[in-house]
GROMACS .gro file of C-alpha atoms in nm:
model
   73
    1PRO     CA    1   5.091   9.943  -4.792
    2PRO     CA    2   5.168   9.571  -4.755
    3ARG     CA    3   5.503   9.477  -4.605
    4SER     CA    4   5.536   9.174  -4.830
    5THR     CA    5   5.415   9.068  -5.170
    6LEU     CA    6   5.360   8.714  -5.297
    7PHE     CA    7   5.480   8.638  -5.649
    8PRO     CA    8   5.328   8.304  -5.754
    9TYR     CA    9   5.473   8.123  -6.050
   10THR     CA   10   5.421   7.812  -6.257
   11THR     CA   11   5.578   7.472  -6.202
   12LEU     CA   12   5.913   7.428  -6.370
   13PHE     CA   13   5.960   7.175  -6.647
   14ARG     CA   14   6.331   7.131  -6.584
   15SER     CA   15   6.554   7.290  -6.331
   16ASP     CA   16   6.920   7.392  -6.356
   17VAL     CA   17   6.983   7.663  -6.102
   18THR     CA   18   7.331   7.753  -6.232
   19GLY     CA   19   7.341   8.133  -6.236
   20ALA     CA   20   6.978   8.175  -6.133
   21GLY     CA   21   7.063   8.399  -5.839
   22ASP     CA   22   7.280   8.619  -6.060
   23THR     CA   23   6.992   8.646  -6.308
   24VAL     CA   24   6.746   8.746  -6.036
   25ALA     CA   25   6.982   9.004  -5.883
   26ALA     CA   26   7.078   9.156  -6.219
   27THR     CA   27   6.718   9.173  -6.339
   28PHE     CA   28   6.601   9.328  -6.013
   29CYS     CA   29   6.869   9.597  -6.040
   30ALA     CA   30   6.789   9.655  -6.407
   31GLY     CA   31   6.422   9.693  -6.318
   32LEU     CA   32   6.504   9.956  -6.056
   33ALA     CA   33   6.754  10.133  -6.283
   34GLY     CA   34   6.489  10.144  -6.555
   35GLY     CA   35   6.259  10.339  -6.325
   36GLY     CA   36   6.048  10.054  -6.187
   37ASP     CA   37   5.935  10.042  -5.830
   38PRO     CA   38   6.069   9.762  -5.607
   39VAL     CA   39   5.757   9.546  -5.647
   40ALA     CA   40   5.764   9.570  -6.026
   41ALA     CA   41   6.139   9.501  -6.029
   42ALA     CA   42   6.090   9.197  -5.803
   43ARG     CA   43   5.814   9.062  -6.027
   44LEU     CA   44   6.038   9.102  -6.332
   45ALA     CA   45   6.328   8.933  -6.151
   46ASN     CA   46   6.105   8.646  -6.040
   47VAL     CA   47   5.996   8.582  -6.398
   48ALA     CA   48   6.357   8.601  -6.522
   49GLY     CA   49   6.470   8.351  -6.259
   50ALA     CA   50   6.189   8.113  -6.345
   51LEU     CA   51   6.280   8.130  -6.714
   52VAL     CA   52   6.654   8.084  -6.672
   53VAL     CA   53   6.627   7.768  -6.461
   54ARG     CA   54   6.442   7.603  -6.750
   55LYS     CA   55   6.759   7.621  -6.958
   56PRO     CA   56   7.060   7.392  -6.919
   57GLY     CA   57   7.384   7.531  -6.779
   58THR     CA   58   7.471   7.895  -6.742
   59ALA     CA   59   7.213   8.074  -6.952
   60THR     CA   60   7.061   8.413  -7.016
   61VAL     CA   61   6.709   8.545  -7.056
   62THR     CA   62   6.628   8.780  -7.341
   63ARG     CA   63   6.403   9.080  -7.332
   64ALA     CA   64   6.175   8.905  -7.583
   65GLU     CA   65   6.144   8.603  -7.351
   66LEU     CA   66   6.057   8.827  -7.056
   67GLU     CA   67   5.801   9.022  -7.255
   68ALA     CA   68   5.639   8.705  -7.388
   69GLU     CA   69   5.617   8.555  -7.039
   70LEU     CA   70   5.481   8.874  -6.883
   71LEU     CA   71   5.211   8.901  -7.153
   72ARG     CA   72   5.108   8.537  -7.117
   73PRO     CA   73   4.759   8.500  -6.965
   0.00000   0.00000   0.00000
């Protein structure tokens, strides 16, 4: 199996990194706690981080936002 995995993502429209690390860490842990493997949890966390930095200030990402982004072509 590969020792590393690349998770590409789109260019950000605006960037406020307040709380982004917390969002990534929490989402990664939630992904693992929900039964996901580390690669799936990292992908989910990457998407959550990319979404939260598009919002001003300390923000959250909803499940609906994650699902919509993950289903986007």
